[in-house]
JSON list of C-alpha atoms in Angstrom, two decimals:
[
{"chain": "A", "resi": 23, "resn": "MET", "atom": "CA", "xyz": [-2.51, 19.93, -20.08]},
{"chain": "A", "resi": 24, "resn": "ARG", "atom": "CA", "xyz": [-3.23, 19.47, -16.36]},
{"chain": "A", "resi": 25, "resn": "LYS", "atom": "CA", "xyz": [-1.37, 16.94, -14.52]},
{"chain": "A", "resi": 26, "resn": "LEU", "atom": "CA", "xyz": [-2.45, 13.74, -12.90]},
{"chain": "A", "resi": 27, "resn": "ILE", "atom": "CA", "xyz": [-0.89, 13.30, -9.37]},
{"chain": "A", "resi": 28, "resn": "VAL", "atom": "CA", "xyz": [-0.60, 10.21, -7.11]},
{"chain": "A", "resi": 29, "resn": "SER", "atom": "CA", "xyz": [-0.43, 10.47, -3.48]},
{"chain": "A", "resi": 30, "resn": "THR", "atom": "CA", "xyz": [-0.40, 7.16, -1.27]},
{"chain": "A", "resi": 31, "resn": "PHE", "atom": "CA", "xyz": [0.78, 5.82, 2.05]},
{"chain": "A", "resi": 32, "resn": "ALA", "atom": "CA", "xyz": [3.10, 2.60, 1.52]},
{"chain": "A", "resi": 33, "resn": "SER", "atom": "CA", "xyz": [4.75, 0.31, 3.64]},
{"chain": "A", "resi": 34, "resn": "LEU", "atom": "CA", "xyz": [8.58, -0.51, 2.95]},
{"chain": "A", "resi": 35, "resn": "ASP", "atom": "CA", "xyz": [7.40, -3.69, 1.09]},
{"chain": "A", "resi": 36, "resn": "GLY", "atom": "CA", "xyz": [5.08, -1.52, -1.23]},
{"chain": "A", "resi": 37, "resn": "ILE", "atom": "CA", "xyz": [1.73, -2.76, 0.45]},
{"chain": "A", "resi": 38, "resn": "MET", "atom": "CA", "xyz": [-0.72, 0.50, 0.55]},
{"chain": "A", "resi": 39, "resn": "GLN", "atom": "CA", "xyz": [-3.95, -1.68, 1.59]},
{"chain": "A", "resi": 40, "resn": "ALA", "atom": "CA", "xyz": [-5.55, -0.27, 4.59]},
{"chain": "A", "resi": 41, "resn": "PRO", "atom": "CA", "xyz": [-3.31, 2.22, 6.22]},
{"chain": "A", "resi": 42, "resn": "GLY", "atom": "CA", "xyz": [-6.05, 3.88, 8.31]},
{"chain": "A", "resi": 43, "resn": "GLY", "atom": "CA", "xyz": [-7.94, 1.23, 10.29]},
{"chain": "A", "resi": 44, "resn": "PRO", "atom": "CA", "xyz": [-8.87, -2.37, 10.71]},
{"chain": "A", "resi": 45, "resn": "GLU", "atom": "CA", "xyz": [-12.26, -1.80, 9.20]},
{"chain": "A", "resi": 46, "resn": "GLU", "atom": "CA", "xyz": [-11.09, 0.23, 6.07]},
{"chain": "A", "resi": 47, "resn": "ASP", "atom": "CA", "xyz": [-10.38, -2.64, 3.50]},
{"chain": "A", "resi": 48, "resn": "PRO", "atom": "CA", "xyz": [-10.01, -6.24, 4.72]},
{"chain": "A", "resi": 49, "resn": "THR", "atom": "CA", "xyz": [-10.60, -7.88, 1.69]},
{"chain": "A", "resi": 50, "resn": "GLY", "atom": "CA", "xyz": [-8.42, -10.97, 0.95]},
{"chain": "A", "resi": 51, "resn": "GLY", "atom": "CA", "xyz": [-8.31, -11.63, 4.68]},
{"chain": "A", "resi": 52, "resn": "PHE", "atom": "CA", "xyz": [-6.07, -8.51, 5.32]},
{"chain": "A", "resi": 53, "resn": "ASN", "atom": "CA", "xyz": [-5.89, -8.35, 8.86]},
{"chain": "A", "resi": 54, "resn": "LEU", "atom": "CA", "xyz": [-2.95, -5.57, 9.22]},
{"chain": "A", "resi": 55, "resn": "GLY", "atom": "CA", "xyz": [-5.50, -2.45, 8.80]},
{"chain": "A", "resi": 56, "resn": "GLY", "atom": "CA", "xyz": [-4.38, 0.61, 10.53]},
{"chain": "A", "resi": 57, "resn": "TRP", "atom": "CA", "xyz": [-0.55, 0.09, 10.32]},
{"chain": "A", "resi": 58, "resn": "MET", "atom": "CA", "xyz": [0.23, 3.76, 9.99]},
{"chain": "A", "resi": 59, "resn": "PHE", "atom": "CA", "xyz": [-1.25, 4.37, 13.38]},
{"chain": "A", "resi": 60, "resn": "GLY", "atom": "CA", "xyz": [1.32, 5.44, 15.84]},
{"chain": "A", "resi": 61, "resn": "TYR", "atom": "CA", "xyz": [3.43, 7.36, 12.96]},
{"chain": "A", "resi": 62, "resn": "ALA", "atom": "CA", "xyz": [1.69, 10.55, 12.81]},
{"chain": "A", "resi": 63, "resn": "ASP", "atom": "CA", "xyz": [3.94, 13.55, 13.22]},
{"chain": "A", "resi": 64, "resn": "GLU", "atom": "CA", "xyz": [3.46, 17.40, 13.06]},
{"chain": "A", "resi": 65, "resn": "SER", "atom": "CA", "xyz": [6.35, 17.53, 10.20]},
{"chain": "A", "resi": 66, "resn": "MET", "atom": "CA", "xyz": [4.36, 15.56, 7.95]},
{"chain": "A", "resi": 67, "resn": "ASP", "atom": "CA", "xyz": [2.70, 18.31, 5.17]},
{"chain": "A", "resi": 68, "resn": "ILE", "atom": "CA", "xyz": [-0.54, 16.43, 4.12]},
{"chain": "A", "resi": 69, "resn": "ALA", "atom": "CA", "xyz": [-1.48, 19.19, 1.90]},
{"chain": "A", "resi": 70, "resn": "GLY", "atom": "CA", "xyz": [1.76, 19.77, 0.65]},
{"chain": "A", "resi": 71, "resn": "SER", "atom": "CA", "xyz": [1.49, 16.21, -0.69]},
{"chain": "A", "resi": 72, "resn": "GLY", "atom": "CA", "xyz": [-1.84, 16.48, -2.15]},
{"chain": "A", "resi": 73, "resn": "PHE", "atom": "CA", "xyz": [-3.64, 13.88, 0.77]},
{"chain": "A", "resi": 74, "resn": "ASP", "atom": "CA", "xyz": [-6.22, 16.65, 1.32]},
{"chain": "A", "resi": 75, "resn": "GLY", "atom": "CA", "xyz": [-6.96, 17.26, -2.39]},
{"chain": "A", "resi": 76, "resn": "LYS", "atom": "CA", "xyz": [-6.68, 21.10, -1.88]},
{"chain": "A", "resi": 77, "resn": "ASP", "atom": "CA", "xyz": [-6.99, 23.17, -5.26]},
{"chain": "A", "resi": 78, "resn": "ARG", "atom": "CA", "xyz": [-7.43, 19.86, -7.00]},
{"chain": "A", "resi": 79, "resn": "GLU", "atom": "CA", "xyz": [-9.96, 17.70, -8.87]},
{"chain": "A", "resi": 80, "resn": "LEU", "atom": "CA", "xyz": [-10.28, 14.20, -7.32]},
{"chain": "A", "resi": 81, "resn": "VAL", "atom": "CA", "xyz": [-9.95, 10.98, -9.50]},
{"chain": "A", "resi": 82, "resn": "LEU", "atom": "CA", "xyz": [-10.89, 7.79, -7.23]},
{"chain": "A", "resi": 83, "resn": "GLY", "atom": "CA", "xyz": [-11.31, 4.20, -7.72]},
{"chain": "A", "resi": 84, "resn": "ARG", "atom": "CA", "xyz": [-14.65, 2.71, -6.41]},
{"chain": "A", "resi": 85, "resn": "ARG", "atom": "CA", "xyz": [-13.45, 1.37, -3.15]},
{"chain": "A", "resi": 86, "resn": "THR", "atom": "CA", "xyz": [-11.76, 4.56, -2.36]},
{"chain": "A", "resi": 87, "resn": "TYR", "atom": "CA", "xyz": [-14.74, 6.38, -3.38]},
{"chain": "A", "resi": 88, "resn": "GLN", "atom": "CA", "xyz": [-16.92, 4.34, -1.07]},
{"chain": "A", "resi": 89, "resn": "ILE", "atom": "CA", "xyz": [-14.75, 4.55, 2.00]},
{"chain": "A", "resi": 90, "resn": "PHE", "atom": "CA", "xyz": [-14.49, 8.29, 1.67]},
{"chain": "A", "resi": 91, "resn": "GLU", "atom": "CA", "xyz": [-18.15, 8.69, 0.75]},
{"chain": "A", "resi": 92, "resn": "ALA", "atom": "CA", "xyz": [-18.94, 6.97, 4.07]},
{"chain": "A", "resi": 93, "resn": "TYR", "atom": "CA", "xyz": [-16.58, 8.84, 6.38]},
{"chain": "A", "resi": 94, "resn": "TRP", "atom": "CA", "xyz": [-15.88, 12.44, 4.95]},
{"chain": "A", "resi": 95, "resn": "PRO", "atom": "CA", "xyz": [-19.25, 14.06, 4.79]},
{"chain": "A", "resi": 96, "resn": "TYR", "atom": "CA", "xyz": [-20.05, 13.01, 8.59]},
{"chain": "A", "resi": 97, "resn": "GLN", "atom": "CA", "xyz": [-17.11, 14.96, 10.22]},
{"chain": "A", "resi": 98, "resn": "PRO", "atom": "CA", "xyz": [-17.51, 18.33, 11.42]},
{"chain": "A", "resi": 99, "resn": "ASP", "atom": "CA", "xyz": [-18.12, 21.29, 9.39]},
{"chain": "A", "resi": 100, "resn": "ASP", "atom": "CA", "xyz": [-14.83, 22.77, 10.76]},
{"chain": "A", "resi": 101, "resn": "HIS", "atom": "CA", "xyz": [-12.59, 19.70, 9.79]},
{"chain": "A", "resi": 102, "resn": "PRO", "atom": "CA", "xyz": [-9.99, 21.27, 7.28]},
{"chain": "A", "resi": 103, "resn": "ILE", "atom": "CA", "xyz": [-9.59, 18.03, 5.18]},
{"chain": "A", "resi": 104, "resn": "ALA", "atom": "CA", "xyz": [-13.36, 17.18, 5.53]},
{"chain": "A", "resi": 105, "resn": "LYS", "atom": "CA", "xyz": [-14.09, 20.71, 4.12]},
{"chain": "A", "resi": 106, "resn": "THR", "atom": "CA", "xyz": [-11.69, 20.47, 1.22]},
{"chain": "A", "resi": 107, "resn": "LEU", "atom": "CA", "xyz": [-12.75, 16.87, 0.36]},
{"chain": "A", "resi": 108, "resn": "ASN", "atom": "CA", "xyz": [-16.13, 17.41, 0.33]},
{"chain": "A", "resi": 109, "resn": "ALA", "atom": "CA", "xyz": [-16.19, 20.65, -1.91]},
{"chain": "A", "resi": 110, "resn": "ALA", "atom": "CA", "xyz": [-14.09, 19.26, -4.28]},
{"chain": "A", "resi": 111, "resn": "LYS", "atom": "CA", "xyz": [-14.88, 17.91, -7.64]},
{"chain": "A", "resi": 112, "resn": "LYS", "atom": "CA", "xyz": [-14.52, 14.15, -7.74]},
{"chain": "A", "resi": 113, "resn": "TYR", "atom": "CA", "xyz": [-14.38, 11.75, -10.53]},
{"chain": "A", "resi": 114, "resn": "VAL", "atom": "CA", "xyz": [-15.10, 8.12, -9.90]},
{"chain": "A", "resi": 115, "resn": "ALA", "atom": "CA", "xyz": [-13.95, 5.03, -11.76]},
{"chain": "A", "resi": 116, "resn": "SER", "atom": "CA", "xyz": [-16.27, 2.42, -11.42]},
{"chain": "A", "resi": 117, "resn": "ARG", "atom": "CA", "xyz": [-17.95, -0.54, -13.58]},
{"chain": "A", "resi": 118, "resn": "THR", "atom": "CA", "xyz": [-20.39, -1.29, -10.92]},
{"chain": "A", "resi": 119, "resn": "LEU", "atom": "CA", "xyz": [-21.87, 1.97, -9.27]},
{"chain": "A", "resi": 120, "resn": "ALA", "atom": "CA", "xyz": [-24.92, 3.73, -11.02]},
{"chain": "A", "resi": 121, "resn": "VAL", "atom": "CA", "xyz": [-25.60, 6.54, -8.53]},
{"chain": "A", "resi": 122, "resn": "LEU", "atom": "CA", "xyz": [-22.87, 8.70, -6.67]},
{"chain": "A", "resi": 123, "resn": "HIS", "atom": "CA", "xyz": [-24.43, 10.47, -3.39]},
{"chain": "A", "resi": 124, "resn": "TRP", "atom": "CA", "xyz": [-21.40, 12.33, -2.44]},
{"chain": "A", "resi": 125, "resn": "ASN", "atom": "CA", "xyz": [-21.25, 16.12, -3.24]},
{"chain": "A", "resi": 126, "resn": "ASN", "atom": "CA", "xyz": [-19.69, 16.99, -6.36]},
{"chain": "A", "resi": 127, "resn": "SER", "atom": "CA", "xyz": [-19.16, 13.31, -7.38]},
{"chain": "A", "resi": 128, "resn": "THR", "atom": "CA", "xyz": [-19.26, 12.23, -11.24]},
{"chain": "A", "resi": 129, "resn": "LEU", "atom": "CA", "xyz": [-19.09, 8.74, -12.87]},
{"chain": "A", "resi": 130, "resn": "LEU", "atom": "CA", "xyz": [-16.22, 8.14, -15.44]},
{"chain": "A", "resi": 131, "resn": "HIS", "atom": "CA", "xyz": [-17.94, 6.37, -18.23]},
{"chain": "A", "resi": 132, "resn": "GLY", "atom": "CA", "xyz": [-16.30, 4.14, -20.78]},
{"chain": "A", "resi": 133, "resn": "ASP", "atom": "CA", "xyz": [-12.83, 2.87, -20.73]},
{"chain": "A", "resi": 134, "resn": "VAL", "atom": "CA", "xyz": [-11.14, 4.74, -17.90]},
{"chain": "A", "resi": 135, "resn": "VAL", "atom": "CA", "xyz": [-7.91, 5.61, -19.97]},
{"chain": "A", "resi": 136, "resn": "SER", "atom": "CA", "xyz": [-9.70, 7.53, -22.33]},
{"chain": "A", "resi": 137, "resn": "ALA", "atom": "CA", "xyz": [-11.89, 9.13, -19.76]},
{"chain": "A", "resi": 138, "resn": "ILE", "atom": "CA", "xyz": [-8.69, 10.38, -18.00]},
{"chain": "A", "resi": 139, "resn": "ILE", "atom": "CA", "xyz": [-6.82, 11.48, -21.37]},
{"chain": "A", "resi": 140, "resn": "ALA", "atom": "CA", "xyz": [-10.03, 13.75, -22.05]},
{"chain": "A", "resi": 141, "resn": "LEU", "atom": "CA", "xyz": [-9.89, 14.83, -18.34]},
{"chain": "A", "resi": 142, "resn": "LYS", "atom": "CA", "xyz": [-6.18, 15.70, -18.67]},
{"chain": "A", "resi": 143, "resn": "ALA", "atom": "CA", "xyz": [-7.06, 17.85, -21.78]},
{"chain": "A", "resi": 144, "resn": "GLN", "atom": "CA", "xyz": [-9.57, 20.07, -20.18]},
{"chain": "A", "resi": 145, "resn": "PRO", "atom": "CA", "xyz": [-8.99, 23.21, -18.18]},
{"chain": "A", "resi": 146, "resn": "GLY", "atom": "CA", "xyz": [-8.99, 23.24, -14.67]},
{"chain": "A", "resi": 147, "resn": "PRO", "atom": "CA", "xyz": [-6.73, 22.25, -11.54]},
{"chain": "A", "resi": 148, "resn": "ASP", "atom": "CA", "xyz": [-4.58, 19.46, -11.49]},
{"chain": "A", "resi": 149, "resn": "LEU", "atom": "CA", "xyz": [-5.92, 15.89, -10.92]},
{"chain": "A", "resi": 150, "resn": "GLN", "atom": "CA", "xyz": [-5.20, 14.22, -7.76]},
{"chain": "A", "resi": 151, "resn": "ILE", "atom": "CA", "xyz": [-5.64, 10.24, -6.92]},
{"chain": "A", "resi": 152, "resn": "ILE", "atom": "CA", "xyz": [-5.61, 9.18, -3.34]},
{"chain": "A", "resi": 153, "resn": "GLY", "atom": "CA", "xyz": [-5.50, 5.80, -2.47]},
{"chain": "A", "resi": 154, "resn": "SER", "atom": "CA", "xyz": [-7.26, 3.80, -5.46]},
{"chain": "A", "resi": 155, "resn": "GLY", "atom": "CA", "xyz": [-4.59, 0.98, -5.94]},
{"chain": "A", "resi": 156, "resn": "ASN", "atom": "CA", "xyz": [-6.21, -0.52, -8.92]},
{"chain": "A", "resi": 157, "resn": "LEU", "atom": "CA", "xyz": [-6.97, 2.63, -10.98]},
{"chain": "A", "resi": 158, "resn": "ILE", "atom": "CA", "xyz": [-3.24, 3.49, -10.06]},
{"chain": "A", "resi": 159, "resn": "GLN", "atom": "CA", "xyz": [-1.69, 0.50, -11.59]},
{"chain": "A", "resi": 160, "resn": "THR", "atom": "CA", "xyz": [-4.20, 0.81, -14.61]},
{"chain": "A", "resi": 161, "resn": "LEU", "atom": "CA", "xyz": [-3.06, 4.36, -15.32]},
{"chain": "A", "resi": 162, "resn": "GLN", "atom": "CA", "xyz": [0.54, 3.74, -14.56]},
{"chain": "A", "resi": 163, "resn": "ALA", "atom": "CA", "xyz": [0.53, 1.29, -17.56]},
{"chain": "A", "resi": 164, "resn": "ALA", "atom": "CA", "xyz": [-0.72, 3.64, -19.76]},
{"chain": "A", "resi": 165, "resn": "SER", "atom": "CA", "xyz": [2.08, 6.09, -18.82]},
{"chain": "A", "resi": 166, "resn": "LEU", "atom": "CA", "xyz": [-0.71, 8.90, -17.46]},
{"chain": "A", "resi": 167, "resn": "ILE", "atom": "CA", "xyz": [0.78, 9.87, -14.03]},
{"chain": "A", "resi": 168, "resn": "ASP", "atom": "CA", "xyz": [2.71, 12.80, -13.92]},
{"chain": "A", "resi": 169, "resn": "GLU", "atom": "CA", "xyz": [3.60, 12.83, -10.35]},
{"chain": "A", "resi": 170, "resn": "TYR", "atom": "CA", "xyz": [4.12, 10.25, -7.08]},
{"chain": "A", "resi": 171, "resn": "ASN", "atom": "CA", "xyz": [3.99, 11.44, -3.72]},
{"chain": "A", "resi": 172, "resn": "VAL", "atom": "CA", "xyz": [4.70, 8.14, -1.60]},
{"chain": "A", "resi": 173, "resn": "TRP", "atom": "CA", "xyz": [5.02, 8.15, 2.08]},
{"chain": "A", "resi": 174, "resn": "THR", "atom": "CA", "xyz": [7.25, 4.91, 2.77]},
{"chain": "A", "resi": 175, "resn": "PHE", "atom": "CA", "xyz": [6.61, 3.98, 6.53]},
{"chain": "A", "resi": 176, "resn": "PRO", "atom": "CA", "xyz": [8.97, 1.77, 8.42]},
{"chain": "A", "resi": 177, "resn": "VAL", "atom": "CA", "xyz": [6.91, -1.39, 8.33]},
{"chain": "A", "resi": 178, "resn": "VAL", "atom": "CA", "xyz": [6.89, -4.72, 6.37]},
{"chain": "A", "resi": 179, "resn": "LEU", "atom": "CA", "xyz": [3.45, -6.38, 6.09]},
{"chain": "A", "resi": 180, "resn": "GLY", "atom": "CA", "xyz": [4.44, -8.95, 3.78]},
{"chain": "A", "resi": 181, "resn": "ARG", "atom": "CA", "xyz": [1.12, -9.45, 2.17]},
{"chain": "A", "resi": 182, "resn": "GLY", "atom": "CA", "xyz": [-1.73, -7.04, 0.67]},
{"chain": "A", "resi": 183, "resn": "LYS", "atom": "CA", "xyz": [-2.30, -5.00, -2.09]},
{"chain": "A", "resi": 184, "resn": "ARG", "atom": "CA", "xyz": [0.53, -3.18, -3.60]},
{"chain": "A", "resi": 185, "resn": "LEU", "atom": "CA", "xyz": [1.32, 0.03, -5.10]},
{"chain": "A", "resi": 186, "resn": "PHE", "atom": "CA", "xyz": [3.15, -1.75, -7.94]},
{"chain": "A", "resi": 187, "resn": "SER", "atom": "CA", "xyz": [2.31, -4.91, -9.08]},
{"chain": "A", "resi": 188, "resn": "GLU", "atom": "CA", "xyz": [3.59, -7.52, -11.37]},
{"chain": "A", "resi": 189, "resn": "THR", "atom": "CA", "xyz": [1.69, -5.67, -14.37]},
{"chain": "A", "resi": 190, "resn": "ALA", "atom": "CA", "xyz": [3.47, -2.31, -13.73]},
{"chain": "A", "resi": 191, "resn": "LYS", "atom": "CA", "xyz": [5.17, -0.81, -16.83]},
{"chain": "A", "resi": 192, "resn": "PRO", "atom": "CA", "xyz": [8.89, -1.03, -16.35]},
{"chain": "A", "resi": 193, "resn": "SER", "atom": "CA", "xyz": [9.83, 2.76, -16.17]},
{"chain": "A", "resi": 194, "resn": "ALA", "atom": "CA", "xyz": [12.55, 4.83, -14.59]},
{"chain": "A", "resi": 195, "resn": "LEU", "atom": "CA", "xyz": [11.40, 7.69, -12.04]},
{"chain": "A", "resi": 196, "resn": "ARG", "atom": "CA", "xyz": [13.43, 10.70, -10.75]},
{"chain": "A", "resi": 197, "resn": "LEU", "atom": "CA", "xyz": [13.15, 11.77, -7.35]},
{"chain": "A", "resi": 198, "resn": "VAL", "atom": "CA", "xyz": [12.56, 15.78, -7.07]},
{"chain": "A", "resi": 199, "resn": "HIS", "atom": "CA", "xyz": [11.78, 16.10, -3.07]},
{"chain": "A", "resi": 200, "resn": "SER", "atom": "CA", "xyz": [12.51, 13.92, -0.03]},
{"chain": "A", "resi": 201, "resn": "GLN", "atom": "CA", "xyz": [11.96, 14.48, 3.59]},
{"chain": "A", "resi": 202, "resn": "VAL", "atom": "CA", "xyz": [12.35, 11.92, 6.45]},
{"chain": "A", "resi": 203, "resn": "SER", "atom": "CA", "xyz": [10.05, 12.55, 9.60]},
{"chain": "A", "resi": 204, "resn": "PRO", "atom": "CA", "xyz": [11.65, 12.26, 13.06]},
{"chain": "A", "resi": 205, "resn": "ILE", "atom": "CA", "xyz": [9.92, 8.93, 13.45]},
{"chain": "A", "resi": 206, "resn": "GLY", "atom": "CA", "xyz": [11.54, 7.42, 10.43]},
{"chain": "A", "resi": 207, "resn": "VAL", "atom": "CA", "xyz": [8.66, 7.97, 7.38]},
{"chain": "A", "resi": 208, "resn": "VAL", "atom": "CA", "xyz": [10.20, 8.63, 4.17]},
{"chain": "A", "resi": 209, "resn": "MET", "atom": "CA", "xyz": [8.11, 11.54, 2.20]},
{"chain": "A", "resi": 210, "resn": "SER", "atom": "CA", "xyz": [9.41, 11.32, -1.50]},
{"chain": "A", "resi": 211, "resn": "THR", "atom": "CA", "xyz": [8.23, 12.73, -4.81]},
{"chain": "A", "resi": 212, "resn": "TYR", "atom": "CA", "xyz": [8.70, 11.39, -8.15]},
{"chain": "A", "resi": 213, "resn": "VAL", "atom": "CA", "xyz": [8.18, 12.45, -11.37]},
{"chain": "A", "resi": 214, "resn": "PRO", "atom": "CA", "xyz": [8.32, 10.03, -14.67]},
{"chain": "A", "resi": 215, "resn": "GLY", "atom": "CA", "xyz": [12.22, 9.60, -15.56]},
{"chain": "A", "resi": 216, "resn": "GLY", "atom": "CA", "xyz": [11.76, 7.79, -19.04]},
{"chain": "A", "resi": 217, "resn": "ASP", "atom": "CA", "xyz": [12.77, 4.07, -20.05]},
{"chain": "A", "resi": 218, "resn": "ILE", "atom": "CA", "xyz": [14.97, 1.85, -17.80]},
{"chain": "A", "resi": 219, "resn": "ARG", "atom": "CA", "xyz": [18.45, 1.76, -19.52]},
{"chain": "A", "resi": 220, "resn": "PRO", "atom": "CA", "xyz": [19.90, -1.65, -18.34]},
{"chain": "A", "resi": 221, "resn": "GLY", "atom": "CA", "xyz": [23.82, -2.09, -18.23]},
{"chain": "A", "resi": 222, "resn": "SER", "atom": "CA", "xyz": [26.33, -3.56, -16.40]},
{"chain": "A", "resi": 223, "resn": "PHE", "atom": "CA", "xyz": [29.53, -2.44, -14.61]},
{"chain": "A", "resi": 224, "resn": "PRO", "atom": "CA", "xyz": [32.86, -3.13, -16.09]},
{"chain": "A", "resi": 225, "resn": "SER", "atom": "CA", "xyz": [34.50, -6.45, -15.32]},
{"chain": "A", "resi": 226, "resn": "ALA", "atom": "CA", "xyz": [37.04, -8.52, -16.10]},
{"chain": "A", "resi": 227, "resn": "GLU", "atom": "CA", "xyz": [36.13, -11.55, -18.90]},
{"chain": "A", "resi": 228, "resn": "PRO", "atom": "CA", "xyz": [33.73, -14.09, -17.29]},
{"chain": "A", "resi": 229, "resn": "SER", "atom": "CA", "xyz": [35.32, -16.90, -15.56]},
{"chain": "A", "resi": 230, "resn": "GLU", "atom": "CA", "xyz": [34.70, -20.27, -16.88]},
{"chain": "A", "resi": 231, "resn": "LYS", "atom": "CA", "xyz": [32.38, -21.07, -14.07]},
{"chain": "A", "resi": 232, "resn": "GLU", "atom": "CA", "xyz": [30.19, -17.89, -14.89]},
{"chain": "A", "resi": 233, "resn": "LEU", "atom": "CA", "xyz": [30.10, -19.32, -18.44]},
{"chain": "A", "resi": 234, "resn": "ALA", "atom": "CA", "xyz": [28.97, -22.68, -17.07]},
{"chain": "A", "resi": 235, "resn": "ARG", "atom": "CA", "xyz": [26.39, -20.62, -15.02]},
{"chain": "A", "resi": 236, "resn": "ARG", "atom": "CA", "xyz": [25.05, -18.87, -18.03]},
{"chain": "A", "resi": 237, "resn": "LYS", "atom": "CA", "xyz": [24.86, -21.94, -19.93]},
{"chain": "A", "resi": 238, "resn": "LEU", "atom": "CA", "xyz": [22.81, -23.54, -17.22]},
{"chain": "A", "resi": 239, "resn": "MET", "atom": "CA", "xyz": [20.65, -20.24, -17.27]},
{"chain": "A", "resi": 240, "resn": "ALA", "atom": "CA", "xyz": [20.14, -20.45, -21.14]},
{"chain": "A", "resi": 241, "resn": "ASN", "atom": "CA", "xyz": [19.04, -24.45, -20.65]},
{"chain": "A", "resi": 242, "resn": "ASP", "atom": "CA", "xyz": [16.59, -23.12, -17.84]},
{"chain": "A", "resi": 243, "resn": "MET", "atom": "CA", "xyz": [18.77, -25.52, -15.30]},
{"chain": "A", "resi": 244, "resn": "TRP", "atom": "CA", "xyz": [19.90, -22.79, -13.02]}
]
């Protein structure tokens, strides 16, 4: 079973929309596109975190596919990331596209969860998701993601498309690697850590005020 790996840039408040430029994805009136500009640093290992798709097959949502299709094939032939992404095999989840023009691209037909399960069972390199927020949320809810590479930038955006939405499946993650760039970008790798196990810290018996507060909460009056 090959792994399904997510790599994404995110703000401190979890926004992943349009990190690269103002024209990338202004949907919903998002006017902060290009928010990661100015944080690039030579210490950032793009390849190590899967952002270049090297030695992997790509799984992309429709919007990310269209952004990439309109950009990477038009870069110089010796551009290392363009060379890798253009050559990689790409699977695209879309309900609206009928034809794909980017080299080595294939539409995923039918239910995307079933399609990804089938892809993971096939022989081949690991599967890599870049961007594709809606697709990430669908596959996270189905417990199909095996690794998250999240680069958290020291910015607060307040609005925009989030990495995890209100529909996210509650689950624990385990940190397996973390590095901080000189300018403050936290580059972390997580793997699934099982279910969340709620608990409480040991304390004395609740006070009368605490019992009264709990009663208000139970009656939806708090």
